[in-house]
Each structure stands twice: as structure tokens, then as C-alpha cells.
Amino acid sequence: MRGGAQLVPLLLIGALPLSACSQRPIAEAQEAPVLVEPVGESGLSRVTLTDHAASRLGIQSGAVQDALVGRKRVAPGEVVTSGVATVIVVTAPDAGTVSAPAGGDLTAAGTRLSAGETVLLWRPLVAVNGETPVTEIVAPQDSVLVRLNVAAGQIVAAGQALFQLTDPSAMWVRVALNDSDLKKVDRQQPARVLVASGDGAALSAHVVATPAGGDAPAGYSGAALYYDPDRKDHGLTLGERVRVELPLIGTGTHRLVVPYEAVIYDLNGDSWIYTNPEPLIFVRAAVEIDYVEADLAVLAKGPPLGTTVVTTGAAELYGAEFGVGE
């Protein structure tokens, strides 16, 4: 029959796409994991995620915080004599020859000495009563040897300087810095002298001289800061190498901060964070980073205190906004 011949293709047409037709409406009904919409004419976008997408990207949020920040830098330092210390010069009693104490070497500069401790031996050139007795030249008081002016076996004249001493507590710590770094140090705040020897405790110290400022004694020059330990029983030794934790300008002030992980940079080097004004809704906001301290970014400009921002997953969210990795 002609009518029967026409039914076959109708039945086939209705039967073959049955499974496809039943799946298509379901796929079209699924919610898009990421919805990106422009925010007015700002050039920014509003990114909306599903719960599943936010979980998959590992998105976590927190608030812009107010924190008491501390900016520090550790620099090498050297223990030097104080620019205002009294120096004792010990001289030869007469013409003679100097040598090291019996069984030892000449005392090295920087050595701490007790009152009466032998520094070197002196023997007169001219015999007295047929003898040339050896005399011990000692430290007149507890002190530190600043400089040894002679060598073993050297012939010296009467009154010639043999060595120089100073008060063991009269020590400064010299921290050499370039001009740029010098300007960053907060000289009103104490530094911490980190000593490798001893119990490892840090010594508090304050700036006493800045050659560039013209307040350093004669002989102290260069781009450096000089720190005087607050404790006189500091135990520092002349010439000792130490590390100094310097406070930088901005230390001890309240600033707005976010985790540095929250910050992303675009191809132009501009910095951004994502605000989270509503659950699962995110909008990029431009920020200016003043500096980074540990794991915190200190903001020069950015959202106000308490603004909810993405603290984990910002890079992944940026990729979702611009379709990176799709």
C-alpha cells in the first residue's frame, strides 16, 4: 500500500533520535559552573560560581585586616670601639726590646684583659747593674686591647706606644649600608644585635652616630649606622662579626593587610584581589602594594577594612574569569 510505504520513514524518524532527544533537554538545563557578566562600564566583570565550581577551585575568603606591621631587615655588622670611648695608651718605660709573654704569642687586638694581665714583655737595651731584666707590661685595668703597636722582637724607644686599651663596655656596632638602604632604616626604633656566640639572646641597641648626618666622631665615615648596645655587660668583642635586625620606616604602625596569596598580577604587572560581596559572587578590585612582610601584603590602596576578599584560589578564579585552562 502506498499509505504503508509512507509510514516506515515516519516510524524510523520517530524511533532513531529517541535517546538523543531525551538527553538533550537535560544537558541544556544544567547550570553553567562559571557565569561572567560585565559590571556597568567599569571594564570589570562579576564572576558567579556554582557551589561545585567554588569547591573545585578551592576558593576561601577572609576580610581585609588592620594589623600592627613590623618591617625589618637583617644586615651584617662589626663591633668597633665607641667613638667617645677613652683610649689608654701604654708606652715603653725606656729603650728596649719587646717580646710575647712566656710560652705564647703576642696578644691579639680585640682581646679582653683583666687588670694586671700581661700583654707583652720588655727588656731594656742598656744593662742595669750588669743585667737586662725582663719586665712584664700589663693592663692597668679591666679593658679590651684596641691596638697592638709593636711586633715581637722589635726595638722600641723610650715612651713609644706599645698598645692601646679601652673600656670593654665602650663598644659600638657598625652596620655598613648603601645610601638607598640607609634612608629606609627607622633610626628612632631600637635594633637587635644577633650574636652567634653565647646564649643566642639578642641585644637591644640604639643609633648613636650617622656619618652622613655629620654626628659621627672623627675617623668614622661612609654610609653606615653606629649602634650602642643598651646593656653595658653586652659581652661583645672588638672586631666580632654580628648580624643586626634593623627596623625599617613604617614599623609599629597600623596598616591594612591581606594575605599575599590573595594578590594576583596581570600581564601589565598591575595588582588585583577578588572581593566577595555575596556568596559565590566575586569582583576584581585593583590594589597597590606598599610592601610585603612575611606572608602579608601591606596595602597602599585597596578595599576598606573588613571587605571580604578571596584569600585562597585567587589565581584559579582569575583563570575562570578569562577562560584560561578551559
CSV table of N, CA and C in Angstrom, one decimal, residues 28-182:
chain,number,residue,atom,x,y,z
A,28,GLU,N,21.0,20.8,28.4
A,28,GLU,CA,20.8,22.2,28.3
A,28,GLU,C,20.3,22.8,29.6
A,29,ALA,N,19.7,22.0,30.5
A,29,ALA,CA,19.2,22.5,31.7
A,29,ALA,C,20.2,22.6,32.8
A,30,GLN,N,21.4,22.0,32.6
A,30,GLN,CA,22.5,22.0,33.6
A,30,GLN,C,23.0,23.5,33.8
A,31,GLU,N,23.2,23.9,35.1
A,31,GLU,CA,23.7,25.2,35.3
A,31,GLU,C,25.2,25.4,35.0
A,32,ALA,N,25.5,26.5,34.3
A,32,ALA,CA,26.9,26.8,33.9
A,32,ALA,C,27.7,26.9,35.2
A,33,PRO,N,28.9,26.3,35.3
A,33,PRO,CA,29.7,26.4,36.5
A,33,PRO,C,30.3,27.8,36.8
A,34,VAL,N,30.5,28.6,35.7
A,34,VAL,CA,31.0,30.0,35.8
A,34,VAL,C,30.2,30.9,34.9
A,35,LEU,N,29.7,31.9,35.5
A,35,LEU,CA,29.0,33.0,34.8
A,35,LEU,C,29.7,34.3,34.9
A,36,VAL,N,30.1,34.9,33.8
A,36,VAL,CA,30.9,36.1,33.8
A,36,VAL,C,30.0,37.2,33.2
A,37,GLU,N,29.8,38.3,33.9
A,37,GLU,CA,28.9,39.4,33.5
A,37,GLU,C,29.7,40.7,33.7
A,38,PRO,N,29.5,41.6,32.7
A,38,PRO,CA,30.2,42.9,32.9
A,38,PRO,C,29.5,43.7,34.0
A,39,VAL,N,30.4,44.5,34.7
A,39,VAL,CA,29.8,45.4,35.8
A,39,VAL,C,29.8,46.8,35.2
A,40,GLY,N,28.6,47.2,34.7
A,40,GLY,CA,28.5,48.5,34.1
A,40,GLY,C,29.5,48.8,33.0
A,41,GLU,N,30.1,50.0,33.1
A,41,GLU,CA,31.1,50.4,32.1
A,41,GLU,C,32.5,50.4,32.8
A,42,SER,N,32.6,49.7,33.9
A,42,SER,CA,33.9,49.8,34.7
A,42,SER,C,35.0,49.0,34.0
A,43,GLY,N,34.7,48.1,33.1
A,43,GLY,CA,35.7,47.2,32.5
A,43,GLY,C,35.9,46.0,33.3
A,44,LEU,N,35.3,45.9,34.5
A,44,LEU,CA,35.4,44.7,35.3
A,44,LEU,C,34.2,43.8,35.1
A,45,SER,N,34.4,42.6,35.6
A,45,SER,CA,33.3,41.6,35.5
A,45,SER,C,32.9,41.0,36.8
A,46,ARG,N,31.7,40.6,36.9
A,46,ARG,CA,31.2,39.9,38.0
A,46,ARG,C,31.2,38.4,37.7
A,47,VAL,N,31.9,37.6,38.6
A,47,VAL,CA,32.1,36.2,38.3
A,47,VAL,C,31.2,35.5,39.3
A,48,THR,N,30.3,34.7,38.8
A,48,THR,CA,29.4,33.9,39.7
A,48,THR,C,29.8,32.4,39.5
A,49,LEU,N,30.0,31.7,40.6
A,49,LEU,CA,30.3,30.3,40.6
A,49,LEU,C,29.2,29.5,41.2
A,50,THR,N,29.1,28.2,40.8
A,50,THR,CA,28.3,27.3,41.5
A,50,THR,C,29.0,26.8,42.7
A,51,ASP,N,28.3,26.2,43.6
A,51,ASP,CA,28.9,25.6,44.8
A,51,ASP,C,30.0,24.6,44.4
A,52,HIS,N,29.7,23.8,43.4
A,52,HIS,CA,30.6,22.8,43.0
A,52,HIS,C,31.9,23.4,42.4
A,53,ALA,N,31.7,24.5,41.6
A,53,ALA,CA,32.9,25.1,41.0
A,53,ALA,C,33.7,25.8,42.0
A,54,ALA,N,33.1,26.4,43.0
A,54,ALA,CA,33.9,27.1,44.0
A,54,ALA,C,34.7,26.1,44.9
A,55,SER,N,34.0,24.9,45.1
A,55,SER,CA,34.7,23.9,45.8
A,55,SER,C,35.9,23.3,45.0
A,56,ARG,N,35.7,23.1,43.7
A,56,ARG,CA,36.7,22.6,42.9
A,56,ARG,C,37.9,23.5,42.7
A,57,LEU,N,37.6,24.8,42.7
A,57,LEU,CA,38.7,25.8,42.7
A,57,LEU,C,39.4,26.1,44.0
A,58,GLY,N,38.8,25.5,45.1
A,58,GLY,CA,39.4,25.7,46.4
A,58,GLY,C,39.3,27.1,46.9
A,59,ILE,N,38.2,27.8,46.6
A,59,ILE,CA,38.0,29.2,47.0
A,59,ILE,C,37.8,29.3,48.5
A,60,GLN,N,38.6,30.2,49.1
A,60,GLN,CA,38.4,30.5,50.5
A,60,GLN,C,38.4,32.1,50.7
A,61,SER,N,37.7,32.6,51.6
A,61,SER,CA,37.6,34.1,51.7
A,61,SER,C,37.9,34.5,53.2
A,62,GLY,N,38.3,35.7,53.3
A,62,GLY,CA,38.5,36.3,54.6
A,62,GLY,C,38.4,37.8,54.4
A,63,ALA,N,38.7,38.6,55.5
A,63,ALA,CA,38.4,40.0,55.5
A,63,ALA,C,39.8,40.8,55.4
A,64,VAL,N,39.7,42.0,54.8
A,64,VAL,CA,40.8,42.9,54.8
A,64,VAL,C,41.1,43.3,56.3
A,65,GLN,N,42.3,43.1,56.8
A,65,GLN,CA,42.6,43.2,58.2
A,65,GLN,C,43.4,44.5,58.5
A,66,ASP,N,43.2,44.9,59.7
A,66,ASP,CA,44.1,46.0,60.3
A,66,ASP,C,45.2,45.3,61.1
A,67,ALA,N,46.4,45.6,60.8
A,67,ALA,CA,47.5,44.9,61.5
A,67,ALA,C,48.6,45.8,61.9
A,68,LEU,N,49.2,45.5,63.1
A,68,LEU,CA,50.4,46.3,63.5
A,68,LEU,C,51.6,45.7,62.8
A,69,VAL,N,52.1,46.3,61.8
A,69,VAL,CA,53.1,45.7,61.0
A,69,VAL,C,54.5,46.0,61.5
A,70,GLY,N,55.4,45.1,61.2
A,70,GLY,CA,56.8,45.3,61.5
A,70,GLY,C,57.7,45.1,60.3
A,71,ARG,N,58.4,46.1,59.9
A,71,ARG,CA,59.3,45.9,58.8
A,71,ARG,C,60.7,45.8,59.3
A,72,LYS,N,61.4,44.8,58.9
A,72,LYS,CA,62.8,44.5,59.4
A,72,LYS,C,63.7,44.0,58.3
A,73,ARG,N,64.9,44.3,58.5
A,73,ARG,CA,65.9,43.8,57.6
A,73,ARG,C,67.2,43.4,58.4
A,74,VAL,N,67.7,42.2,58.1
A,74,VAL,CA,68.9,41.8,58.8
A,74,VAL,C,70.1,42.1,58.0
A,75,ALA,N,71.1,42.8,58.6
A,75,ALA,CA,72.3,43.2,57.9
A,75,ALA,C,73.5,42.8,58.7
A,76,PRO,N,74.7,42.6,58.0
A,76,PRO,CA,75.9,42.3,58.8
A,76,PRO,C,76.4,43.5,59.5
A,77,GLY,N,77.0,43.2,60.7
A,77,GLY,CA,77.6,44.3,61.5
A,77,GLY,C,78.9,43.9,62.0
A,78,GLU,N,79.7,44.9,62.5
A,78,GLU,CA,81.0,44.6,63.1
A,78,GLU,C,81.1,45.5,64.4
A,79,VAL,N,81.7,44.8,65.4
A,79,VAL,CA,81.9,45.5,66.7
A,79,VAL,C,83.1,46.4,66.6
A,80,VAL,N,83.0,47.7,66.9
A,80,VAL,CA,84.1,48.6,66.8
A,80,VAL,C,84.1,49.4,68.1
A,81,THR,N,85.2,50.1,68.3
A,81,THR,CA,85.3,50.9,69.6
A,81,THR,C,84.4,52.1,69.4
A,82,SER,N,83.8,52.5,70.6
A,82,SER,CA,83.0,53.6,70.6
A,82,SER,C,83.7,54.9,70.2
A,83,GLY,N,83.0,55.8,69.5
A,83,GLY,CA,83.7,57.0,69.1
A,83,GLY,C,83.9,58.0,70.2
A,84,VAL,N,83.3,57.7,71.4
A,84,VAL,CA,83.5,58.6,72.5
A,84,VAL,C,84.3,57.9,73.6
A,85,ALA,N,84.8,56.7,73.4
A,85,ALA,CA,85.5,55.9,74.4
A,85,ALA,C,86.8,56.5,74.7
A,86,THR,N,87.2,56.4,76.0
A,86,THR,CA,88.6,56.8,76.4
A,86,THR,C,89.6,55.8,76.1
A,87,VAL,N,90.6,56.1,75.3
A,87,VAL,CA,91.7,55.2,75.0
A,87,VAL,C,92.9,55.4,75.8
A,88,ILE,N,93.3,54.3,76.4
A,88,ILE,CA,94.5,54.3,77.3
A,88,ILE,C,95.7,53.8,76.4
A,89,VAL,N,96.8,54.6,76.4
A,89,VAL,CA,98.0,54.3,75.6
A,89,VAL,C,99.1,53.9,76.6
A,90,VAL,N,99.5,52.7,76.5
A,90,VAL,CA,100.6,52.2,77.3
A,90,VAL,C,101.9,52.3,76.5
A,91,THR,N,102.9,52.9,77.1
A,91,THR,CA,104.2,53.2,76.4
A,91,THR,C,105.4,52.4,77.1
A,92,ALA,N,106.5,52.4,76.3
A,92,ALA,CA,107.7,51.7,76.8
A,92,ALA,C,108.4,52.6,77.9
A,93,PRO,N,108.8,51.9,79.0
A,93,PRO,CA,109.4,52.7,80.1
A,93,PRO,C,110.8,53.3,79.7
A,94,ASP,N,111.4,52.6,78.7
A,94,ASP,CA,112.7,53.1,78.2
A,94,ASP,C,113.0,52.3,76.9
A,95,ALA,N,114.2,52.6,76.3
A,95,ALA,CA,114.5,51.9,75.1
A,95,ALA,C,114.7,50.4,75.4
A,96,GLY,N,114.2,49.6,74.5
A,96,GLY,CA,114.3,48.2,74.8
A,96,GLY,C,113.8,47.3,73.7
A,97,THR,N,113.6,46.1,74.0
A,97,THR,CA,113.1,45.1,73.0
A,97,THR,C,111.8,44.5,73.6
A,98,VAL,N,110.8,44.3,72.8
A,98,VAL,CA,109.6,43.7,73.3
A,98,VAL,C,109.4,42.3,72.7
A,99,SER,N,108.8,41.4,73.4
A,99,SER,CA,108.5,40.1,73.0
A,99,SER,C,107.2,39.6,73.6
A,100,ALA,N,106.7,38.4,73.1
A,100,ALA,CA,105.5,37.9,73.6
A,100,ALA,C,105.6,37.3,75.0
A,101,PRO,N,104.5,37.2,75.7
A,101,PRO,CA,104.6,36.6,77.1
A,101,PRO,C,105.2,35.2,77.0
A,102,ALA,N,105.8,34.7,78.0
A,102,ALA,CA,106.4,33.4,78.0
A,102,ALA,C,105.5,32.3,77.6
A,103,GLY,N,105.9,31.5,76.6
A,103,GLY,CA,105.2,30.4,76.1
A,103,GLY,C,104.0,30.7,75.3
A,104,GLY,N,103.9,32.0,74.8
A,104,GLY,CA,102.7,32.3,74.0
A,104,GLY,C,103.0,33.3,72.9
A,105,ASP,N,102.0,33.8,72.2
A,105,ASP,CA,102.1,34.7,71.1
A,105,ASP,C,101.7,36.1,71.7
A,106,LEU,N,102.0,37.1,70.9
A,106,LEU,CA,101.5,38.4,71.2
A,106,LEU,C,100.0,38.5,71.3
A,107,THR,N,99.5,39.2,72.2
A,107,THR,CA,98.1,39.3,72.4
A,107,THR,C,97.4,40.0,71.2
A,108,ALA,N,96.3,39.4,70.8
A,108,ALA,CA,95.7,39.9,69.6
A,108,ALA,C,94.7,41.1,69.9
A,109,ALA,N,94.6,42.0,69.0
A,109,ALA,CA,93.6,43.1,69.2
A,109,ALA,C,92.2,42.5,69.3
A,110,GLY,N,91.5,43.1,70.2
A,110,GLY,CA,90.1,42.7,70.5
A,110,GLY,C,90.0,41.8,71.7
A,111,THR,N,91.2,41.4,72.3
A,111,THR,CA,91.2,40.5,73.4
A,111,THR,C,90.8,41.3,74.7
A,112,ARG,N,90.0,40.6,75.5
A,112,ARG,CA,89.6,41.2,76.8
A,112,ARG,C,90.7,40.9,77.8
A,113,LEU,N,91.0,41.9,78.5
A,113,LEU,CA,92.1,41.8,79.5
A,113,LEU,C,91.6,42.1,80.9
A,114,SER,N,92.1,41.4,81.9
A,114,SER,CA,91.9,41.7,83.3
A,114,SER,C,93.0,42.6,83.8
A,115,ALA,N,92.7,43.4,84.8
A,115,ALA,CA,93.7,44.3,85.4
A,115,ALA,C,94.9,43.4,85.9
A,116,GLY,N,96.1,43.8,85.5
A,116,GLY,CA,97.3,43.1,85.8
A,116,GLY,C,97.7,42.0,84.9
A,117,GLU,N,96.9,41.7,83.9
A,117,GLU,CA,97.2,40.7,82.9
A,117,GLU,C,98.3,41.1,82.0
A,118,THR,N,99.3,40.2,81.7
A,118,THR,CA,100.4,40.5,80.9
A,118,THR,C,100.0,40.6,79.4
A,119,VAL,N,100.5,41.7,78.8
A,119,VAL,CA,100.2,41.9,77.4
A,119,VAL,C,101.5,41.5,76.6
A,120,LEU,N,102.6,42.0,77.0
A,120,LEU,CA,103.9,41.6,76.4
A,120,LEU,C,105.0,41.8,77.4
A,121,LEU,N,106.2,41.4,77.0
A,121,LEU,CA,107.4,41.5,77.8
A,121,LEU,C,108.4,42.6,77.2
A,122,TRP,N,109.1,43.2,78.1
A,122,TRP,CA,110.0,44.3,77.7
A,122,TRP,C,111.3,44.1,78.4
A,123,ARG,N,112.4,44.2,77.6
A,123,ARG,CA,113.8,44.0,78.1
A,123,ARG,C,114.6,45.3,77.7
A,124,PRO,N,115.2,45.9,78.7
A,124,PRO,CA,116.0,47.2,78.3
A,124,PRO,C,117.2,46.9,77.4
A,125,LEU,N,117.5,47.9,76.6
A,125,LEU,CA,118.7,47.7,75.8
A,125,LEU,C,120.0,47.9,76.6
A,126,VAL,N,119.9,48.7,77.6
A,126,VAL,CA,121.1,49.0,78.4
A,126,VAL,C,121.0,48.2,79.7
A,127,ALA,N,122.0,47.5,80.0
A,127,ALA,CA,122.0,46.6,81.2
A,127,ALA,C,122.0,47.5,82.4
A,128,VAL,N,121.3,47.0,83.4
A,128,VAL,CA,121.3,47.7,84.7
A,128,VAL,C,122.0,46.8,85.7
A,129,ASN,N,123.1,47.3,86.3
A,129,ASN,CA,123.9,46.5,87.2
A,129,ASN,C,124.3,45.2,86.5
A,130,GLY,N,124.6,45.4,85.2
A,130,GLY,CA,125.1,44.2,84.5
A,130,GLY,C,124.1,43.2,84.1
A,131,GLU,N,122.8,43.6,84.3
A,131,GLU,CA,121.7,42.7,83.9
A,131,GLU,C,120.7,43.4,83.0
A,132,THR,N,120.0,42.6,82.2
A,132,THR,CA,118.9,43.2,81.4
A,132,THR,C,117.6,42.4,81.8
A,133,PRO,N,117.0,42.8,83.0
A,133,PRO,CA,115.9,42.1,83.5
A,133,PRO,C,114.6,42.2,82.5
A,134,VAL,N,113.8,41.2,82.5
A,134,VAL,CA,112.6,41.2,81.7
A,134,VAL,C,111.5,41.8,82.6
A,135,THR,N,110.7,42.7,82.0
A,135,THR,CA,109.6,43.3,82.7
A,135,THR,C,108.3,43.0,82.0
A,136,GLU,N,107.3,42.6,82.8
A,136,GLU,CA,106.0,42.3,82.2
A,136,GLU,C,105.2,43.6,82.1
A,137,ILE,N,104.8,43.9,80.9
A,137,ILE,CA,104.0,45.1,80.6
A,137,ILE,C,102.5,44.6,80.7
A,138,VAL,N,101.7,45.1,81.7
A,138,VAL,CA,100.4,44.6,82.0
A,138,VAL,C,99.3,45.6,81.7
A,139,ALA,N,98.1,45.1,81.6
A,139,ALA,CA,96.9,46.0,81.5
A,139,ALA,C,96.7,46.7,82.9
A,140,PRO,N,96.6,48.0,82.9
A,140,PRO,CA,96.4,48.7,84.2
A,140,PRO,C,95.0,48.5,84.8
A,141,GLN,N,94.0,48.1,84.0
A,141,GLN,CA,92.6,47.9,84.5
A,141,GLN,C,91.9,46.9,83.5
A,142,ASP,N,90.8,46.4,84.0
A,142,ASP,CA,89.9,45.6,83.1
A,142,ASP,C,89.7,46.4,81.8
A,143,SER,N,90.0,45.8,80.7
A,143,SER,CA,89.9,46.5,79.4
A,143,SER,C,89.9,45.6,78.2
A,144,VAL,N,89.9,46.2,77.0
A,144,VAL,CA,90.0,45.4,75.8
A,144,VAL,C,91.1,46.0,75.0
A,145,LEU,N,91.9,45.1,74.4
A,145,LEU,CA,93.0,45.6,73.6
A,145,LEU,C,92.5,46.1,72.2
A,146,VAL,N,92.7,47.4,72.0
A,146,VAL,CA,92.2,48.0,70.8
A,146,VAL,C,93.3,47.9,69.7
A,147,ARG,N,94.5,48.1,70.0
A,147,ARG,CA,95.6,48.0,69.0
A,147,ARG,C,96.9,47.7,69.7
A,148,LEU,N,97.6,46.8,69.0
A,148,LEU,CA,99.0,46.4,69.4
A,148,LEU,C,99.9,47.2,68.4
A,149,ASN,N,100.7,48.0,69.0
A,149,ASN,CA,101.6,48.9,68.1
A,149,ASN,C,102.9,48.4,67.7
A,150,VAL,N,103.3,47.2,68.3
A,150,VAL,CA,104.6,46.7,68.1
A,150,VAL,C,104.5,45.2,67.7
A,151,ALA,N,105.7,44.7,67.2
A,151,ALA,CA,105.8,43.3,66.9
A,151,ALA,C,106.9,42.6,67.7
A,152,ALA,N,106.8,41.3,67.9
A,152,ALA,CA,107.7,40.6,68.7
A,152,ALA,C,109.2,40.8,68.2
A,153,GLY,N,110.1,41.1,69.1
A,153,GLY,CA,111.5,41.3,68.7
A,153,GLY,C,111.8,42.7,68.3
A,154,GLN,N,110.8,43.6,68.3
A,154,GLN,CA,111.0,45.0,67.8
A,154,GLN,C,111.7,45.8,68.9
A,155,ILE,N,112.6,46.6,68.5
A,155,ILE,CA,113.3,47.5,69.4
A,155,ILE,C,112.5,48.8,69.4
A,156,VAL,N,112.2,49.3,70.6
A,156,VAL,CA,111.4,50.5,70.8
A,156,VAL,C,112.1,51.5,71.6
A,157,ALA,N,111.7,52.8,71.4
A,157,ALA,CA,112.3,53.9,72.1
A,157,ALA,C,111.6,54.2,73.4
A,158,ALA,N,112.2,54.9,74.2
A,158,ALA,CA,111.5,55.3,75.5
A,158,ALA,C,110.3,56.1,75.2
A,159,GLY,N,109.2,55.7,75.8
A,159,GLY,CA,107.9,56.5,75.6
A,159,GLY,C,107.2,56.1,74.3
A,160,GLN,N,107.7,55.1,73.6
A,160,GLN,CA,107.0,54.7,72.3
A,160,GLN,C,105.7,53.9,72.7
A,161,ALA,N,104.6,54.2,72.0
A,161,ALA,CA,103.4,53.5,72.3
A,161,ALA,C,103.5,52.0,72.0
A,162,LEU,N,103.2,51.2,73.0
A,162,LEU,CA,103.2,49.7,72.8
A,162,LEU,C,101.8,49.1,72.4
A,163,PHE,N,100.8,49.6,73.1
A,163,PHE,CA,99.5,49.1,72.8
A,163,PHE,C,98.4,50.1,73.4
A,164,GLN,N,97.2,49.9,72.9
A,164,GLN,CA,96.1,50.8,73.3
A,164,GLN,C,94.9,50.0,73.9
A,165,LEU,N,94.4,50.5,74.9
A,165,LEU,CA,93.3,49.8,75.6
A,165,LEU,C,92.0,50.7,75.7
A,166,THR,N,90.9,50.1,75.9
A,166,THR,CA,89.7,50.9,76.2
A,166,THR,C,88.8,50.1,77.1
A,167,ASP,N,87.7,50.7,77.5
A,167,ASP,CA,86.7,50.1,78.4
A,167,ASP,C,86.0,49.0,77.6
A,168,PRO,N,85.9,47.8,78.1
A,168,PRO,CA,85.2,46.7,77.4
A,168,PRO,C,83.7,47.0,77.0
A,169,SER,N,83.1,47.9,77.8
A,169,SER,CA,81.7,48.2,77.6
A,169,SER,C,81.6,49.3,76.5
A,170,ALA,N,82.7,49.9,76.2
A,170,ALA,CA,82.6,51.1,75.2
A,170,ALA,C,82.7,50.6,73.8
A,171,MET,N,81.7,49.8,73.4
A,171,MET,CA,81.7,49.2,72.0
A,171,MET,C,80.5,49.7,71.3
A,172,TRP,N,80.6,49.9,70.0
A,172,TRP,CA,79.5,50.2,69.1
A,172,TRP,C,79.5,49.1,68.1
A,173,VAL,N,78.3,49.0,67.4
A,173,VAL,CA,78.2,48.0,66.3
A,173,VAL,C,78.0,48.9,65.0
A,174,ARG,N,78.9,48.7,64.1
A,174,ARG,CA,78.9,49.4,62.8
A,174,ARG,C,78.1,48.5,61.8
A,175,VAL,N,77.1,49.1,61.2
A,175,VAL,CA,76.3,48.5,60.1
A,175,VAL,C,76.5,49.3,58.8
A,176,ALA,N,77.3,48.7,57.9
A,176,ALA,CA,77.5,49.4,56.6
A,176,ALA,C,76.3,49.2,55.7
A,177,LEU,N,75.8,50.3,55.1
A,177,LEU,CA,74.6,50.2,54.2
A,177,LEU,C,74.9,51.2,53.0
A,178,ASN,N,74.2,50.8,51.9
A,178,ASN,CA,74.3,51.8,50.8
A,178,ASN,C,73.4,52.9,51.1
A,179,ASP,N,73.5,54.0,50.3
A,179,ASP,CA,72.7,55.2,50.6
A,179,ASP,C,71.2,54.9,50.5
A,180,SER,N,70.8,54.1,49.6
A,180,SER,CA,69.3,53.8,49.5
A,180,SER,C,68.8,53.1,50.7
A,181,ASP,N,69.5,52.0,51.2
A,181,ASP,CA,69.1,51.3,52.3
A,181,ASP,C,69.2,52.1,53.6
A,182,LEU,N,70.1,53.0,53.6
A,182,LEU,CA,70.3,53.9,54.8
A,182,LEU,C,69.1,54.7,55.1
